[in-house]
Structures are given as C-alpha cells and as structure tokens.
Amino acid sequence: MSAESKLQMCTRCIMDAGVPDIRFDAHGVCNFCHMQDKLEALFPLGDAGRREMERLADQMRRAGKGRDFDCVCGVSGGRDSSYCLYVVKELGLRPLAVHFDNGWDSDIAKENIRKICQRLNVELHSVIADWEESRDLTNATIKACVPYIDLTDDVGIASALWRTAAKENIKHIVLAHSFREEGVTPLKWNYFDGRYVRALINQHSTMKYKKFKNVDLHHVFWWAVVRGIRVVNLTNYYDDTGTKVERILNEELGLADTGQHHYDNEIFALVYYYARHKFGFDWRVVELSARVRTGVLTREEALDIMQEKPFFENKDVVGYCLKKQGWTWEEFEAILAAPNKYYTDYPNWHSLLKLFKQPIKVLSRMHAFPAHAYEKYFEA
Ligand SMILES: [Zn+2]
C-alpha cells in the first residue's frame, strides 16, 4: 500500500492515479469529479428536480392508463431501491416491484423486501435464478480474472426488469442508481455488454445454462426502440444523500439497515475482497468519492474511513462465500495470483457502440438508458 499512497490523488475526491483512465485538470481535479458535476447540472435538485420528477410521473401514469401497473421498480432490499419505491408511491404511481434473487440475498434484505412491499401495498414479482447456474456464472467471471465478479447478476437484474416490463406490457422501468451516493464506476472496473458476457461464458463456464438469459444489443434495441420501454433513473431527481433516507426507511417503514452499500447481497464481501487482493483497488473509493463531492463527507473523513479495516477483510465472511461458490482458499489464491484481465482482453461491443455514440446519447436523454451509463461508456 505504501507505493500506492505516493500516487497523485485528486484534490477534490479521493481517487488517485491508480484508477484506470483517470485524468487530472490543471487544478488537480479528476475527470470523475467533472462527470459528477455534469450529472449534477443535468439533474438539478430542488424545485427543478421536483418539477421534472412530476412530469415523468405524469408520463408514466398516462402510459399506464388502462393497465395494471405504471412502472416496474427493481428492488434489492437495500437502501437506495427501498427509498426509491417509497418515492414512487408518494408520487401516486402504481409500481410492480421486481426482485432478482441470485441466491445471495441476506436475511435482512429478504425481510426488507417483504416488509416494504407489504407496507406500501406493492405487488412483488420475484425472478429466482437457478442456483447451480448462478454459481457457475459467477465462477466463470472469477476464472476470467476481470475486476468485477458479480457481472452476471447485473445481467440477471437487467434481464428480469426488461423482460418483466415487456411481458406485462409496462412502458417504464424505474431505477434507483444514485450518482450522488454510489458514484459512477470507472468503465474498466465494471463493463457490461452482451458480447463480452457471452465470451466469458464461452471460455469459462462448465455447464449449459437453461434459465439464464443474456442481454445483448438486439434485445435492448427491441425493448428500447421497438417496444418503447423507457428506463427512468428516478434517483437523479431527489436528494437521497445523508441519513434522512435511513430515518424514513427505519422509522417510518420499519426496515433494518443492511450495513454497507450493496451488502443486501452477501456475495459483495467476496466482490470487494477479490478486487482489493487481486487488482489492488477498494470499491469503497467510488462511493466515498461520490459522497465527498456531494458534501456528505469531507475528504479527510473519507480518507480516514479508507484507513479503517473494511468489512470484507474478514476470512470467515470471505471463507463462507468461497465455500458457497465451491472454491478452496488454495484455488482462490491461484486466481488472485493469475494475470489480471479487463474487458478489453475479451471480445466486446465497445468499438461498435462508440460508432453509435450520438444516437445513444439522444436515447439516453429520452430515458431509454440511464444518463450516467452514457457518461460512463462514452464520456469518462
Ligand atoms: Zn476527483
């Protein structure tokens, strides 16, 4: 870690020169800070945010007229998606909650999902992955030696949301990604497209998948362009920073705190441990940097948190994950020692997507895809 501490660090957030594709301006401020400023300008809070949110709610209501639901809302049992569902109900919308269960939900997350849907009177649709497949998919990603090993669960979530919306004829999907609280991950740490996912599976899976469905360009084209399904990242329009969200979730709705961001899903202990020990980066830097930029934390407080022993540096917790995935420590350590790879080492659609950057930008402004995803893939 001593070599890392000598790397240039952004003068505003806590990202340093070890982050792939980071650039610093003349004042030493990084491009990820500029990206967040751009998103803040695109999605102002206060009255402007409220008005835009009401406008989108009207749009969803009109599209939902004569149907059972106005929108699909992804729920994980964690903070961001639970609060988003609360906001959706406050707006008077009729959501269908969709949960993708990859076999790693914590008991707290399961109970939170049940509670919030019951208290808010929302119908819940669970898409349950086949455990053998889910495990093999994650293991394929681990064997691929890429930075983010929960990729196929993100595919499962995207697939569950889009396919449910298409099947139920619901025109809007509401997402709860918070650029203010979670930040936007560097592309090389977390990349996703259908061709890349297929390549990892073809090279490293050990079984034929019957239930898993990939999400490729032609699917997205069909859902977004032909079926006109819109993806509204509602969290952009309200202030979800700080502890007021927890207060509403805990006191008004009786939800329990899942602890760390993403810890509604227990595999994240392994995801974080693997990245730190194989790639030498700590995922927390993304969310802490975002919170420094929004002013919820000072830079010094974030740096202090980075010095503390993280929740995933626990051999029992990681050992439990490895056992469930079917790895011995010895086998896992061989993976940690193997050469690191990135999406650029596998077949992917990124060059092709770059050719369609402008239409994709237009579609992102029309809420076919979230704006932060466009920024991450094309502007970072
Ligand atoms: Zn920065």
GROMACS .gro file of C-alpha atoms and ligand atoms in nm:
model
  381
    1MET     CA    1   0.000   0.000   0.000
    2SER     CA    2   0.296   0.237   0.053
    3ALA     CA    3   0.366   0.257  -0.321
    4GLU     CA    4   0.001   0.339  -0.384
    5SER     CA    5  -0.005   0.621  -0.134
    6LYS     CA    6   0.254   0.804  -0.343
    7LEU     CA    7   0.024   0.815  -0.645
    8GLN     CA    8  -0.124   1.150  -0.741
    9MET     CA    9  -0.463   1.193  -0.577
   10CYS     CA   10  -0.745   1.417  -0.695
   11THR     CA   11  -0.750   1.744  -0.499
   12ARG     CA   12  -1.128   1.720  -0.454
   13CYS     CA   13  -1.221   1.349  -0.413
   14ILE     CA   14  -1.010   1.053  -0.300
   15MET     CA   15  -0.950   0.884  -0.636
   16ASP     CA   16  -0.586   0.850  -0.732
   17ALA     CA   17  -0.375   0.775  -1.037
   18GLY     CA   18  -0.428   0.401  -0.981
   19VAL     CA   19  -0.784   0.435  -1.116
   20PRO     CA   20  -0.795   0.331  -1.485
   21ASP     CA   21  -0.839   0.618  -1.733
   22ILE     CA   22  -0.827   0.886  -1.465
   23ARG     CA   23  -0.714   1.231  -1.579
   24PHE     CA   24  -0.641   1.542  -1.375
   25ASP     CA   25  -0.704   1.902  -1.484
   26ALA     CA   26  -0.471   2.197  -1.413
   27HIS     CA   27  -0.612   2.221  -1.060
   28GLY     CA   28  -0.557   1.851  -0.997
   29VAL     CA   29  -0.931   1.771  -1.014
   30CYS     CA   30  -1.013   1.435  -1.174
   31ASN     CA   31  -1.246   1.356  -1.466
   32PHE     CA   32  -1.477   1.158  -1.233
   33CYS     CA   33  -1.537   1.478  -1.033
   34HIS     CA   34  -1.615   1.658  -1.360
   35MET     CA   35  -1.852   1.377  -1.458
   36GLN     CA   36  -2.041   1.414  -1.133
   37ASP     CA   37  -2.061   1.794  -1.184
   38LYS     CA   38  -2.203   1.731  -1.530
   39LEU     CA   39  -2.465   1.494  -1.390
   40GLU     CA   40  -2.550   1.749  -1.117
   41ALA     CA   41  -2.603   2.011  -1.390
   42LEU     CA   42  -2.820   1.772  -1.593
   43PHE     CA   43  -3.022   1.671  -1.289
   44PRO     CA   44  -3.059   1.967  -1.054
   45LEU     CA   45  -3.238   1.909  -0.724
   46GLY     CA   46  -3.485   2.144  -0.553
   47ASP     CA   47  -3.783   2.282  -0.745
   48ALA     CA   48  -3.641   2.199  -1.087
   49GLY     CA   49  -3.584   1.837  -0.986
   50ARG     CA   50  -3.928   1.814  -0.831
   51ARG     CA   51  -4.095   1.954  -1.146
   52GLU     CA   52  -3.910   1.710  -1.371
   53MET     CA   53  -3.999   1.421  -1.142
   54GLU     CA   54  -4.369   1.521  -1.152
   55ARG     CA   55  -4.351   1.545  -1.531
   56LEU     CA   56  -4.203   1.195  -1.554
   57ALA     CA   57  -4.463   1.064  -1.310
   58ASP     CA   58  -4.739   1.210  -1.535
   59GLN     CA   59  -4.580   1.046  -1.835
   60MET     CA   60  -4.571   0.709  -1.653
   61ARG     CA   61  -4.933   0.748  -1.541
   62ARG     CA   62  -5.050   0.826  -1.894
   63ALA     CA   63  -4.861   0.527  -2.038
   64GLY     CA   64  -5.006   0.306  -1.764
   65LYS     CA   65  -5.367   0.408  -1.824
   66GLY     CA   66  -5.591   0.104  -1.868
   67ARG     CA   67  -5.313  -0.128  -1.746
   68ASP     CA   68  -5.245  -0.279  -1.405
   69PHE     CA   69  -4.914  -0.101  -1.348
   70ASP     CA   70  -4.746   0.230  -1.437
   71CYS     CA   71  -4.389   0.109  -1.394
   72VAL     CA   72  -4.156  -0.173  -1.295
   73CYS     CA   73  -3.934  -0.096  -0.996
   74GLY     CA   74  -3.627  -0.304  -0.921
   75VAL     CA   75  -3.590  -0.382  -0.551
   76SER     CA   76  -3.294  -0.535  -0.368
   77GLY     CA   77  -3.389  -0.486  -0.005
   78GLY     CA   78  -3.114  -0.224   0.029
   79ARG     CA   79  -3.131   0.148   0.098
   80ASP     CA   80  -3.148   0.303  -0.250
   81SER     CA   81  -3.410   0.082  -0.413
   82SER     CA   82  -3.628   0.074  -0.100
   83TYR     CA   83  -3.633   0.453  -0.076
   84CYS     CA   84  -3.699   0.484  -0.449
   85LEU     CA   85  -4.005   0.258  -0.417
   86TYR     CA   86  -4.125   0.484  -0.136
   87VAL     CA   87  -4.085   0.792  -0.360
   88VAL     CA   88  -4.268   0.618  -0.646
   89LYS     CA   89  -4.566   0.554  -0.416
   90GLU     CA   90  -4.551   0.913  -0.286
   91LEU     CA   91  -4.585   1.025  -0.648
   92GLY     CA   92  -4.908   0.826  -0.667
   93LEU     CA   93  -4.777   0.571  -0.915
   94ARG     CA   94  -4.874   0.204  -0.932
   95PRO     CA   95  -4.546   0.010  -0.941
   96LEU     CA   96  -4.481  -0.360  -0.988
   97ALA     CA   97  -4.176  -0.441  -0.773
   98VAL     CA   98  -3.934  -0.684  -0.936
   99HIS     CA   99  -3.665  -0.862  -0.743
  100PHE     CA  100  -3.391  -1.076  -0.892
  101ASP     CA  101  -3.280  -1.342  -0.647
  102ASN     CA  102  -2.933  -1.477  -0.729
  103GLY     CA  103  -2.919  -1.696  -0.419
  104TRP     CA  104  -2.712  -1.445  -0.217
  105ASP     CA  105  -2.979  -1.226  -0.055
  106SER     CA  106  -2.909  -1.163   0.310
  107ASP     CA  107  -3.191  -1.248   0.553
  108ILE     CA  108  -3.223  -0.877   0.631
  109ALA     CA  109  -3.267  -0.796   0.261
  110LYS     CA  110  -3.533  -1.066   0.218
  111GLU     CA  111  -3.725  -0.938   0.518
  112ASN     CA  112  -3.690  -0.575   0.398
  113ILE     CA  113  -3.835  -0.659   0.057
  114ARG     CA  114  -4.128  -0.841   0.212
  115LYS     CA  115  -4.191  -0.557   0.459
  116ILE     CA  116  -4.166  -0.265   0.221
  117CYS     CA  117  -4.393  -0.424  -0.039
  118GLN     CA  118  -4.648  -0.506   0.230
  119ARG     CA  119  -4.636  -0.162   0.396
  120LEU     CA  120  -4.653   0.026   0.067
  121ASN     CA  121  -4.907  -0.220  -0.076
  122VAL     CA  122  -4.698  -0.305  -0.381
  123GLU     CA  123  -4.717  -0.634  -0.571
  124LEU     CA  124  -4.387  -0.819  -0.580
  125HIS     CA  125  -4.263  -1.031  -0.867
  126SER     CA  126  -3.952  -1.238  -0.785
  127VAL     CA  127  -3.728  -1.377  -1.056
  128ILE     CA  128  -3.532  -1.658  -0.899
  129ALA     CA  129  -3.210  -1.771  -1.064
  130ASP     CA  130  -3.125  -2.140  -1.082
  131TRP     CA  131  -2.861  -2.172  -0.809
  132GLU     CA  132  -2.630  -2.413  -0.998
  133GLU     CA  133  -2.634  -2.179  -1.297
  134SER     CA  134  -2.591  -1.868  -1.085
  135ARG     CA  135  -2.290  -2.019  -0.911
  136ASP     CA  136  -2.131  -2.138  -1.235
  137LEU     CA  137  -2.182  -1.795  -1.396
  138THR     CA  138  -2.008  -1.618  -1.109
  139ASN     CA  139  -1.728  -1.876  -1.115
  140ALA     CA  140  -1.685  -1.819  -1.489
  141THR     CA  141  -1.635  -1.448  -1.418
  142ILE     CA  142  -1.386  -1.525  -1.139
  143LYS     CA  143  -1.191  -1.757  -1.373
  144ALA     CA  144  -1.192  -1.481  -1.637
  145CYS     CA  145  -0.980  -1.274  -1.391
  146VAL     CA  146  -1.171  -0.949  -1.461
  147PRO     CA  147  -1.223  -0.685  -1.189
  148TYR     CA  148  -1.597  -0.719  -1.128
  149ILE     CA  149  -1.711  -1.073  -1.048
  150ASP     CA  150  -2.080  -1.009  -0.993
  151LEU     CA  151  -2.135  -0.912  -1.356
  152THR     CA  152  -2.373  -1.194  -1.444
  153ASP     CA  153  -2.604  -1.096  -1.159
  154ASP     CA  154  -2.627  -0.747  -1.308
  155VAL     CA  155  -2.721  -0.918  -1.635
  156GLY     CA  156  -2.983  -1.114  -1.440
  157ILE     CA  157  -3.123  -0.792  -1.291
  158ALA     CA  158  -3.136  -0.613  -1.629
  159SER     CA  159  -3.295  -0.919  -1.788
  160ALA     CA  160  -3.556  -0.950  -1.510
  161LEU     CA  161  -3.654  -0.581  -1.534
  162TRP     CA  162  -3.674  -0.554  -1.913
  163ARG     CA  163  -3.832  -0.896  -1.969
  164THR     CA  164  -4.094  -0.837  -1.699
  165ALA     CA  165  -4.179  -0.494  -1.844
  166ALA     CA  166  -4.205  -0.640  -2.195
  167LYS     CA  167  -4.417  -0.937  -2.084
  168GLU     CA  168  -4.655  -0.728  -1.869
  169ASN     CA  169  -4.666  -0.452  -2.132
  170ILE     CA  170  -4.537  -0.190  -1.887
  171LYS     CA  171  -4.372   0.108  -2.057
  172HIS     CA  172  -4.146   0.234  -1.779
  173ILE     CA  173  -3.872   0.081  -1.567
  174VAL     CA  174  -3.769   0.283  -1.263
  175LEU     CA  175  -3.409   0.251  -1.149
  176ALA     CA  176  -3.253   0.372  -0.826
  177HIS     CA  177  -2.891   0.426  -0.916
  178SER     CA  178  -2.758   0.716  -0.714
  179PHE     CA  179  -2.466   0.901  -0.870
  180ARG     CA  180  -2.463   1.122  -0.559
  181GLU     CA  181  -2.432   0.834  -0.311
  182GLU     CA  182  -2.286   0.543  -0.511
  183GLY     CA  183  -2.091   0.734  -0.775
  184VAL     CA  184  -2.019   0.609  -1.126
  185THR     CA  185  -1.768   0.325  -1.152
  186PRO     CA  186  -1.468   0.353  -1.385
  187LEU     CA  187  -1.551   0.161  -1.704
  188LYS     CA  188  -1.251  -0.073  -1.681
  189TRP     CA  189  -1.359  -0.184  -1.335
  190ASN     CA  190  -1.714  -0.264  -1.434
  191TYR     CA  191  -1.803  -0.307  -1.802
  192PHE     CA  192  -2.108  -0.488  -1.938
  193ASP     CA  193  -2.229  -0.579  -2.285
  194GLY     CA  194  -2.385  -0.897  -2.423
  195ARG     CA  195  -2.091  -0.999  -2.639
  196TYR     CA  196  -1.846  -0.965  -2.352
  197VAL     CA  197  -2.071  -1.170  -2.120
  198ARG     CA  198  -2.101  -1.439  -2.389
  199ALA     CA  199  -1.722  -1.450  -2.428
  200LEU     CA  200  -1.669  -1.502  -2.054
  201ILE     CA  201  -1.930  -1.779  -2.054
  202ASN     CA  202  -1.792  -1.949  -2.366
  203GLN     CA  203  -1.441  -1.953  -2.225
  204HIS     CA  204  -1.506  -2.037  -1.862
  205SER     CA  205  -1.844  -2.195  -1.791
  206THR     CA  206  -1.870  -2.566  -1.708
  207MET     CA  207  -2.237  -2.624  -1.791
  208LYS     CA  208  -2.515  -2.539  -2.036
  209TYR     CA  209  -2.749  -2.276  -1.898
  210LYS     CA  210  -3.122  -2.335  -1.934
  211LYS     CA  211  -3.261  -2.048  -1.732
  212PHE     CA  212  -3.002  -1.770  -1.767
  213LYS     CA  213  -3.085  -1.520  -2.040
  214ASN     CA  214  -2.820  -1.282  -2.167
  215VAL     CA  215  -2.899  -0.921  -2.254
  216ASP     CA  216  -2.748  -0.834  -2.591
  217LEU     CA  217  -2.769  -0.536  -2.827
  218HIS     CA  218  -3.057  -0.675  -3.033
  219HIS     CA  219  -3.263  -0.733  -2.717
  220VAL     CA  220  -3.201  -0.379  -2.595
  221PHE     CA  221  -3.280  -0.239  -2.941
  222TRP     CA  222  -3.608  -0.433  -2.940
  223TRP     CA  223  -3.711  -0.322  -2.590
  224ALA     CA  224  -3.595   0.040  -2.616
  225VAL     CA  225  -3.665   0.129  -2.977
  226VAL     CA  226  -3.939  -0.107  -3.099
  227ARG     CA  227  -4.134  -0.156  -2.775
  228GLY     CA  228  -4.051   0.195  -2.649
  229ILE     CA  229  -3.973   0.087  -2.294
  230ARG     CA  230  -3.819   0.379  -2.102
  231VAL     CA  231  -3.570   0.349  -1.817
  232VAL     CA  232  -3.617   0.633  -1.569
  233ASN     CA  233  -3.344   0.667  -1.311
  234LEU     CA  234  -3.569   0.846  -1.065
  235THR     CA  235  -3.299   0.889  -0.801
  236ASN     CA  236  -3.145   1.162  -1.018
  237TYR     CA  237  -3.433   1.395  -0.928
  238TYR     CA  238  -3.440   1.380  -0.549
  239ASP     CA  239  -3.190   1.433  -0.274
  240ASP     CA  240  -3.103   1.093  -0.131
  241THR     CA  241  -2.782   1.194   0.042
  242GLY     CA  242  -2.712   1.171   0.413
  243THR     CA  243  -2.911   0.998   0.684
  244LYS     CA  244  -3.265   1.128   0.615
  245VAL     CA  245  -3.322   0.830   0.385
  246GLU     CA  246  -3.228   0.585   0.662
  247ARG     CA  247  -3.459   0.769   0.903
  248ILE     CA  248  -3.760   0.726   0.675
  249LEU     CA  249  -3.675   0.364   0.595
  250ASN     CA  250  -3.604   0.266   0.952
  251GLU     CA  251  -3.856   0.473   1.147
  252GLU     CA  252  -4.149   0.506   0.906
  253LEU     CA  253  -4.123   0.176   0.725
  254GLY     CA  254  -3.952  -0.039   0.987
  255LEU     CA  255  -3.675  -0.162   0.759
  256ALA     CA  256  -3.347  -0.288   0.900
  257ASP     CA  257  -3.013  -0.146   0.787
  258THR     CA  258  -2.824  -0.388   0.561
  259GLY     CA  259  -2.496  -0.225   0.664
  260GLN     CA  260  -2.259  -0.146   0.380
  261HIS     CA  261  -2.384  -0.030   0.043
  262HIS     CA  262  -2.464  -0.341  -0.162
  263TYR     CA  263  -2.446  -0.566   0.142
  264ASP     CA  264  -2.806  -0.663   0.084
  265ASN     CA  265  -2.629  -0.918  -0.135
  266GLU     CA  266  -2.377  -1.121   0.065
  267ILE     CA  267  -2.155  -1.202  -0.232
  268PHE     CA  268  -2.034  -0.841  -0.218
  269ALA     CA  269  -1.790  -0.936   0.058
  270LEU     CA  270  -1.621  -1.161  -0.198
  271VAL     CA  271  -1.655  -0.899  -0.475
  272TYR     CA  272  -1.477  -0.636  -0.260
  273TYR     CA  273  -1.213  -0.875  -0.120
  274TYR     CA  274  -1.126  -1.009  -0.465
  275ALA     CA  275  -1.084  -0.660  -0.615
  276ARG     CA  276  -0.864  -0.545  -0.331
  277HIS     CA  277  -0.641  -0.852  -0.326
  278LYS     CA  278  -0.622  -0.915  -0.700
  279PHE     CA  279  -0.641  -0.566  -0.852
  280GLY     CA  280  -0.527  -0.361  -0.552
  281PHE     CA  281  -0.826  -0.130  -0.552
  282ASP     CA  282  -1.100  -0.081  -0.300
  283TRP     CA  283  -1.455  -0.045  -0.436
  284ARG     CA  284  -1.537   0.187  -0.147
  285VAL     CA  285  -1.329   0.458  -0.313
  286VAL     CA  286  -1.606   0.507  -0.573
  287GLU     CA  287  -1.889   0.563  -0.325
  288LEU     CA  288  -1.677   0.758  -0.075
  289SER     CA  289  -1.553   0.990  -0.352
  290ALA     CA  290  -1.912   1.049  -0.465
  291ARG     CA  291  -2.014   1.141  -0.112
  292VAL     CA  292  -1.719   1.378  -0.077
  293ARG     CA  293  -1.828   1.555  -0.397
  294THR     CA  294  -2.186   1.592  -0.270
  295GLY     CA  295  -2.054   1.725   0.062
  296VAL     CA  296  -2.194   1.448   0.283
  297LEU     CA  297  -1.839   1.359   0.388
  298THR     CA  298  -1.525   1.569   0.399
  299ARG     CA  299  -1.225   1.445   0.207
  300GLU     CA  300  -1.043   1.387   0.538
  301GLU     CA  301  -1.332   1.180   0.675
  302ALA     CA  302  -1.333   0.967   0.360
  303LEU     CA  303  -0.956   0.916   0.382
  304ASP     CA  304  -0.996   0.814   0.748
  305ILE     CA  305  -1.263   0.558   0.654
  306MET     CA  306  -1.024   0.416   0.392
  307GLN     CA  307  -0.767   0.364   0.669
  308GLU     CA  308  -1.011   0.159   0.878
  309LYS     CA  309  -1.027  -0.216   0.837
  310PRO     CA  310  -1.303  -0.277   0.582
  311PHE     CA  311  -1.598  -0.510   0.648
  312PHE     CA  312  -1.481  -0.756   0.384
  313GLU     CA  313  -1.136  -0.810   0.535
  314ASN     CA  314  -1.275  -1.100   0.731
  315LYS     CA  315  -1.159  -1.451   0.648
  316ASP     CA  316  -1.476  -1.607   0.795
  317VAL     CA  317  -1.707  -1.397   0.578
  318VAL     CA  318  -1.497  -1.447   0.264
  319GLY     CA  319  -1.447  -1.816   0.351
  320TYR     CA  320  -1.824  -1.858   0.369
  321CYS     CA  321  -1.860  -1.703   0.021
  322LEU     CA  322  -1.583  -1.923  -0.124
  323LYS     CA  323  -1.736  -2.236   0.024
  324LYS     CA  324  -2.075  -2.149  -0.122
  325GLN     CA  325  -1.911  -2.088  -0.462
  326GLY     CA  326  -1.724  -2.419  -0.432
  327TRP     CA  327  -1.367  -2.285  -0.407
  328THR     CA  328  -1.088  -2.381  -0.169
  329TRP     CA  329  -0.867  -2.095  -0.043
  330GLU     CA  330  -0.579  -2.253  -0.235
  331GLU     CA  331  -0.767  -2.247  -0.565
  332PHE     CA  332  -0.886  -1.893  -0.499
  333GLU     CA  333  -0.535  -1.772  -0.419
  334ALA     CA  334  -0.416  -1.916  -0.753
  335ILE     CA  335  -0.679  -1.695  -0.920
  336LEU     CA  336  -0.560  -1.392  -0.724
  337ALA     CA  337  -0.204  -1.461  -0.843
  338ALA     CA  338  -0.302  -1.515  -1.211
  339PRO     CA  339  -0.260  -1.227  -1.461
  340ASN     CA  340  -0.527  -0.959  -1.432
  341LYS     CA  341  -0.759  -0.903  -1.726
  342TYR     CA  342  -1.008  -0.638  -1.835
  343TYR     CA  343  -1.300  -0.632  -2.076
  344THR     CA  344  -1.053  -0.514  -2.338
  345ASP     CA  345  -0.892  -0.861  -2.325
  346TYR     CA  346  -1.219  -1.023  -2.438
  347PRO     CA  347  -1.445  -0.980  -2.743
  348ASN     CA  348  -1.688  -0.695  -2.673
  349TRP     CA  349  -1.911  -0.440  -2.848
  350HIS     CA  350  -1.745  -0.123  -2.720
  351SER     CA  351  -1.592  -0.017  -3.056
  352LEU     CA  352  -1.924  -0.078  -3.228
  353LEU     CA  353  -2.115   0.110  -2.960
  354LYS     CA  354  -1.878   0.407  -2.997
  355LEU     CA  355  -1.984   0.439  -3.362
  356PHE     CA  356  -2.341   0.495  -3.239
  357LYS     CA  357  -2.244   0.734  -2.963
  358GLN     CA  358  -2.467   1.020  -3.083
  359PRO     CA  359  -2.791   0.820  -3.125
  360ILE     CA  360  -2.720   0.650  -2.792
  361LYS     CA  361  -2.683   0.995  -2.634
  362VAL     CA  362  -3.019   1.101  -2.777
  363LEU     CA  363  -3.178   0.778  -2.649
  364SER     CA  364  -3.026   0.832  -2.306
  365ARG     CA  365  -3.181   1.182  -2.293
  366MET     CA  366  -3.514   1.020  -2.387
  367HIS     CA  367  -3.474   0.780  -2.091
  368ALA     CA  368  -3.410   0.470  -2.300
  369PHE     CA  369  -3.096   0.418  -2.090
  370PRO     CA  370  -2.972   0.598  -1.779
  371ALA     CA  371  -2.766   0.912  -1.844
  372HIS     CA  372  -2.488   0.803  -1.607
  373ALA     CA  373  -2.438   0.489  -1.818
  374TYR     CA  374  -2.392   0.703  -2.131
  375GLU     CA  375  -2.137   0.921  -1.946
  376LYS     CA  376  -1.955   0.615  -1.815
  377TYR     CA  377  -1.930   0.436  -2.152
  378PHE     CA  378  -1.862   0.732  -2.380
  379GLU     CA  379  -1.753   1.044  -2.196
  380ALA     CA  380  -1.548   0.943  -1.893
  381ZN      ZN  381  -1.189   1.368  -0.820
   0.00000   0.00000   0.00000
